[in-house]
Amino acid sequence: MIRLQKYLAHAGIGSLRACERWIAEGKVTVNGEIVTEMGIQIDPEKDTICFKGKPVQGEEKKTTIMLNKPDGYVTTAKDQFGRPSVLDLVDIPGVRLYPVGRLDYQTTGLLILTNDGELTQSLTHPKHHFPKTYEALLQGEVKSQDLETLRKGVVLDDGYRTRPAGARLIGLNGHNSRVEITIYEGKNHQVRRMAKAIRHPVLRLKRVRVGDLTLGNLNEGTWRKLTPKEIQSLKAAAQTDSQKDRKGKRK
């Protein structure tokens, strides 16, 4: 027996949280009956599970890739404006992949796609504070006090104060500044809003690292599978960061 939402995540339908949301929205049936209750146990050998009317096949072979996302692609399966999706760039027969988190339409760089629901949960759950590093071209000359403000946390336009971030000046590009920024949370358009808060709007933004995984020399618009060692490193980093956060709260 296995919990319904965990079965769906293992089958590659989406992250554990996404599967829970879809159950609550009545998009999942068990033996023809809509189920909205969390924690229900099912028997994959006997029960018929459907998502949006289509039978869910058992657990897929776990596949995780890294994509160098180009500008002009959305990180959702469908877009109301008909814009191209990152899923259009990946074709692995018989495998359904989902982006881990999102990158803005104009943001480029490292994006992980997987059908491993547990990995997605590890990398995106708010309690894990998983590090993500960006190279940003910011308008104007960024001063040391601006970097210090980013490091301490800034107040965004909705009043939310960000967690302390990593920030260092890489160099100048004419009258503008190249800055490396590492964040430990995933608020909507966070880096762009942080830059706006210090009055140096983003001109160009690229994600170059997730945990210990770096973009390297992967060409824009191309992808590669992650090695078992890289996947294990991602999971370990998320767990370690979560443990550090719990220790900090107990002090």
Short mmCIF file of C-alpha atoms in Angstrom, two decimals:
data_model
loop_
_atom_site.label_atom_id
_atom_site.label_comp_id
_atom_site.label_asym_id
_atom_site.label_seq_id
_atom_site.Cartn_x
_atom_site.Cartn_y
_atom_site.Cartn_z
CA MET A 1 0.00 0.00 0.00
CA ILE A 2 1.15 3.53 -0.74
CA ARG A 3 -0.25 7.01 -0.24
CA LEU A 4 -2.03 8.27 -3.35
CA GLN A 5 -0.02 11.49 -3.70
CA LYS A 6 3.27 9.62 -3.32
CA TYR A 7 2.22 7.10 -5.98
CA LEU A 8 1.42 9.94 -8.39
CA ALA A 9 4.75 11.64 -7.71
CA HIS A 10 6.64 8.39 -8.25
CA ALA A 11 4.80 7.91 -11.53
CA GLY A 12 6.21 11.22 -12.75
CA ILE A 13 2.96 13.21 -12.64
CA GLY A 14 4.63 16.04 -10.71
CA SER A 15 6.10 17.00 -7.37
CA LEU A 16 4.49 15.74 -4.17
CA ARG A 17 2.99 19.18 -3.48
CA ALA A 18 1.63 19.44 -7.02
CA CYS A 19 0.04 16.01 -6.74
CA GLU A 20 -1.58 16.97 -3.44
CA ARG A 21 -3.00 20.08 -5.05
CA TRP A 22 -4.41 18.13 -7.98
CA ILE A 23 -6.02 15.63 -5.61
CA ALA A 24 -7.64 18.48 -3.69
CA GLU A 25 -8.89 19.94 -6.99
CA GLY A 26 -10.64 16.66 -7.85
CA LYS A 27 -8.41 15.78 -10.82
CA VAL A 28 -7.59 12.29 -9.56
CA THR A 29 -9.86 9.24 -9.46
CA VAL A 30 -9.41 5.85 -7.78
CA ASN A 31 -11.43 3.07 -9.37
CA GLY A 32 -13.61 5.66 -11.09
CA GLU A 33 -14.36 7.69 -7.96
CA ILE A 34 -13.01 11.22 -7.44
CA VAL A 35 -10.78 11.35 -4.37
CA THR A 36 -10.00 14.63 -2.63
CA GLU A 37 -8.87 13.24 0.70
CA MET A 38 -5.16 13.46 1.56
CA GLY A 39 -3.31 10.41 2.80
CA ILE A 40 -5.58 7.79 1.26
CA GLN A 41 -3.77 4.48 0.75
CA ILE A 42 -4.00 2.68 -2.58
CA ASP A 43 -2.82 -0.70 -3.87
CA PRO A 44 -1.10 -0.19 -7.27
CA GLU A 45 -1.63 -3.87 -8.07
CA LYS A 46 -5.42 -3.73 -7.62
CA ASP A 47 -6.57 -0.10 -7.90
CA THR A 48 -6.98 1.91 -11.11
CA ILE A 49 -5.66 5.46 -10.75
CA CYS A 50 -6.50 8.17 -13.27
CA PHE A 51 -5.25 11.74 -13.56
CA LYS A 52 -7.43 14.09 -15.61
CA GLY A 53 -9.25 11.02 -16.96
CA LYS A 54 -6.12 9.21 -18.13
CA PRO A 55 -4.78 6.07 -16.41
CA VAL A 56 -1.58 6.58 -14.47
CA GLN A 57 1.05 4.02 -15.33
CA GLY A 58 3.29 2.73 -12.56
CA GLU A 59 6.56 4.24 -11.53
CA GLU A 60 8.61 5.60 -14.44
CA LYS A 61 12.33 5.17 -14.71
CA LYS A 62 13.79 8.19 -12.94
CA THR A 63 15.29 10.67 -15.40
CA THR A 64 16.85 14.00 -14.48
CA ILE A 65 18.44 16.44 -16.90
CA MET A 66 20.05 19.85 -16.88
CA LEU A 67 19.02 22.34 -19.59
CA ASN A 68 20.66 25.62 -20.53
CA LYS A 69 17.44 27.61 -20.97
CA PRO A 70 17.47 30.24 -23.72
CA ASP A 71 15.73 33.60 -23.56
CA GLY A 72 12.13 33.55 -24.81
CA TYR A 73 10.98 30.20 -23.37
CA VAL A 74 8.47 29.60 -20.59
CA THR A 75 9.02 26.95 -17.93
CA THR A 76 5.44 25.66 -18.02
CA ALA A 77 3.94 22.96 -20.21
CA LYS A 78 1.46 25.35 -21.82
CA ASP A 79 1.31 29.12 -22.22
CA GLN A 80 -1.80 31.22 -22.81
CA PHE A 81 0.12 33.43 -25.24
CA GLY A 82 1.45 30.54 -27.29
CA ARG A 83 5.08 31.14 -26.38
CA PRO A 84 7.51 28.20 -26.73
CA SER A 85 8.11 25.99 -23.70
CA VAL A 86 11.37 24.53 -22.44
CA LEU A 87 9.70 21.14 -22.90
CA ASP A 88 9.91 21.75 -26.65
CA LEU A 89 13.70 21.55 -26.34
CA VAL A 90 13.74 18.08 -24.74
CA ASP A 91 12.62 14.89 -26.46
CA ILE A 92 13.17 11.64 -24.56
CA PRO A 93 10.76 8.98 -25.89
CA GLY A 94 8.40 7.62 -23.24
CA VAL A 95 9.56 10.03 -20.53
CA ARG A 96 7.57 12.99 -19.18
CA LEU A 97 9.71 15.62 -17.52
CA TYR A 98 8.74 18.64 -15.44
CA PRO A 99 10.79 21.72 -14.60
CA VAL A 100 12.06 21.96 -11.02
CA GLY A 101 10.94 25.46 -10.10
CA ARG A 102 10.81 28.19 -12.71
CA LEU A 103 12.95 30.66 -14.58
CA ASP A 104 11.47 33.88 -15.92
CA TYR A 105 10.65 34.11 -19.62
CA GLN A 106 13.72 36.31 -20.25
CA THR A 107 16.05 34.61 -17.76
CA THR A 108 18.53 32.12 -19.18
CA GLY A 109 20.69 29.39 -17.73
CA LEU A 110 20.54 26.28 -15.59
CA LEU A 111 17.17 24.58 -15.29
CA ILE A 112 16.65 21.08 -13.91
CA LEU A 113 13.88 18.90 -15.36
CA THR A 114 12.91 15.54 -13.86
CA ASN A 115 10.16 12.98 -13.30
CA ASP A 116 11.51 12.29 -9.81
CA GLY A 117 8.89 13.75 -7.48
CA GLU A 118 10.99 13.27 -4.36
CA LEU A 119 13.93 15.13 -5.91
CA THR A 120 11.62 17.97 -6.92
CA GLN A 121 10.28 18.13 -3.37
CA SER A 122 13.81 18.24 -1.95
CA LEU A 123 14.88 21.10 -4.20
CA THR A 124 11.75 23.25 -4.00
CA HIS A 125 10.33 22.86 -0.49
CA PRO A 126 10.56 26.23 1.31
CA LYS A 127 12.12 24.72 4.44
CA HIS A 128 15.22 23.57 2.54
CA HIS A 129 16.49 27.03 1.47
CA PHE A 130 18.36 25.51 -1.45
CA PRO A 131 21.05 27.83 -2.94
CA LYS A 132 20.70 29.13 -6.50
CA THR A 133 23.35 31.39 -8.04
CA TYR A 134 22.81 33.94 -10.80
CA GLU A 135 25.01 36.21 -12.87
CA ALA A 136 23.18 39.51 -13.35
CA LEU A 137 23.96 42.54 -15.44
CA LEU A 138 22.58 45.41 -13.37
CA GLN A 139 21.97 48.95 -14.54
CA GLY A 140 24.45 51.48 -13.24
CA GLU A 141 27.46 51.14 -10.97
CA VAL A 142 26.70 48.90 -7.99
CA LYS A 143 28.45 50.15 -4.85
CA SER A 144 29.74 48.13 -1.89
CA GLN A 145 26.82 49.34 0.24
CA ASP A 146 24.38 47.98 -2.36
CA LEU A 147 26.04 44.56 -2.14
CA GLU A 148 25.90 44.70 1.64
CA THR A 149 22.18 45.47 1.48
CA LEU A 150 21.64 42.37 -0.65
CA ARG A 151 23.70 40.27 1.77
CA LYS A 152 21.60 41.36 4.74
CA GLY A 153 18.25 40.93 2.97
CA VAL A 154 16.14 43.54 1.24
CA VAL A 155 12.49 44.54 1.50
CA LEU A 156 10.63 43.73 -1.72
CA ASP A 157 7.77 45.70 -3.23
CA ASP A 158 5.20 43.64 -1.32
CA GLY A 159 6.87 44.23 2.06
CA TYR A 160 8.55 40.82 2.26
CA ARG A 161 12.13 40.85 3.56
CA THR A 162 14.36 38.36 1.78
CA ARG A 163 16.71 36.00 3.53
CA PRO A 164 20.38 37.04 3.56
CA ALA A 165 21.90 36.44 0.13
CA GLY A 166 25.34 36.08 -1.37
CA ALA A 167 26.41 39.04 -3.49
CA ARG A 168 29.71 40.02 -5.09
CA LEU A 169 30.78 42.33 -7.86
CA ILE A 170 32.24 40.44 -10.83
CA GLY A 171 33.16 43.55 -12.79
CA LEU A 172 31.91 46.51 -14.78
CA ASN A 173 30.43 46.41 -18.27
CA GLY A 174 30.58 49.99 -19.51
CA HIS A 175 28.37 51.99 -17.14
CA ASN A 176 26.68 48.85 -15.81
CA SER A 177 27.70 46.16 -13.29
CA ARG A 178 28.08 42.39 -13.46
CA VAL A 179 27.05 40.92 -10.12
CA GLU A 180 26.87 37.36 -8.80
CA ILE A 181 23.85 36.82 -6.54
CA THR A 182 23.04 33.66 -4.56
CA ILE A 183 19.58 33.29 -3.06
CA TYR A 184 18.21 30.64 -0.69
CA GLU A 185 14.50 30.90 -1.42
CA GLY A 186 12.28 31.12 -4.48
CA LYS A 187 9.98 34.12 -4.40
CA ASN A 188 8.41 35.15 -7.71
CA HIS A 189 10.91 37.13 -9.85
CA GLN A 190 13.03 37.40 -6.72
CA VAL A 191 16.41 38.45 -8.13
CA ARG A 192 14.82 41.06 -10.39
CA ARG A 193 12.82 42.46 -7.46
CA MET A 194 15.89 42.49 -5.21
CA ALA A 195 17.83 44.42 -7.85
CA LYS A 196 14.96 46.86 -8.23
CA ALA A 197 14.93 47.38 -4.45
CA ILE A 198 18.54 48.65 -4.55
CA ARG A 199 17.69 50.79 -7.60
CA HIS A 200 19.83 48.84 -10.06
CA PRO A 201 17.33 47.05 -12.33
CA VAL A 202 18.29 43.80 -14.06
CA LEU A 203 19.32 44.17 -17.69
CA ARG A 204 20.27 40.53 -18.18
CA LEU A 205 19.97 37.50 -15.89
CA LYS A 206 21.45 34.01 -16.08
CA ARG A 207 21.35 31.18 -13.54
CA VAL A 208 24.73 29.47 -13.38
CA ARG A 209 24.53 27.17 -10.35
CA VAL A 210 22.00 25.13 -8.38
CA GLY A 211 23.50 23.69 -5.22
CA ASP A 212 26.86 22.25 -6.34
CA LEU A 213 25.65 21.75 -9.91
CA THR A 214 27.15 24.28 -12.34
CA LEU A 215 26.09 25.14 -15.87
CA GLY A 216 29.64 24.75 -17.18
CA ASN A 217 30.07 24.86 -20.94
CA LEU A 218 26.64 23.47 -21.83
CA ASN A 219 25.47 25.30 -24.93
CA GLU A 220 22.31 27.41 -24.77
CA GLY A 221 19.24 25.43 -25.79
CA THR A 222 20.90 22.05 -25.17
CA TRP A 223 20.67 19.58 -22.29
CA ARG A 224 22.36 16.58 -20.74
CA LYS A 225 21.39 13.88 -18.24
CA LEU A 226 22.69 14.24 -14.71
CA THR A 227 24.91 11.51 -13.35
CA PRO A 228 23.81 9.49 -10.28
CA LYS A 229 26.58 11.26 -8.35
CA GLU A 230 25.24 14.69 -9.31
CA ILE A 231 21.68 13.72 -8.33
CA GLN A 232 22.83 12.36 -4.99
CA SER A 233 24.81 15.56 -4.38
CA LEU A 234 21.68 17.66 -4.98
CA LYS A 235 19.63 15.57 -2.57
CA ALA A 236 22.37 15.63 0.07
CA ALA A 237 22.78 19.40 -0.22
CA ALA A 238 19.05 19.96 0.30
CA GLN A 239 18.99 17.69 3.34
CA THR A 240 22.10 19.29 4.84
CA ASP A 241 20.71 22.78 4.43
CA SER A 242 17.42 21.72 6.01
CA GLN A 243 19.28 20.25 8.99
CA LYS A 244 21.29 23.46 9.43
CA ASP A 245 18.07 25.48 9.43
CA ARG A 246 16.50 23.27 12.10
CA LYS A 247 19.60 23.59 14.30
CA GLY A 248 19.48 27.36 13.90
CA LYS A 249 15.85 27.47 15.06
CA ARG A 250 16.64 25.41 18.18
CA LYS A 251 19.31 27.87 19.35
#
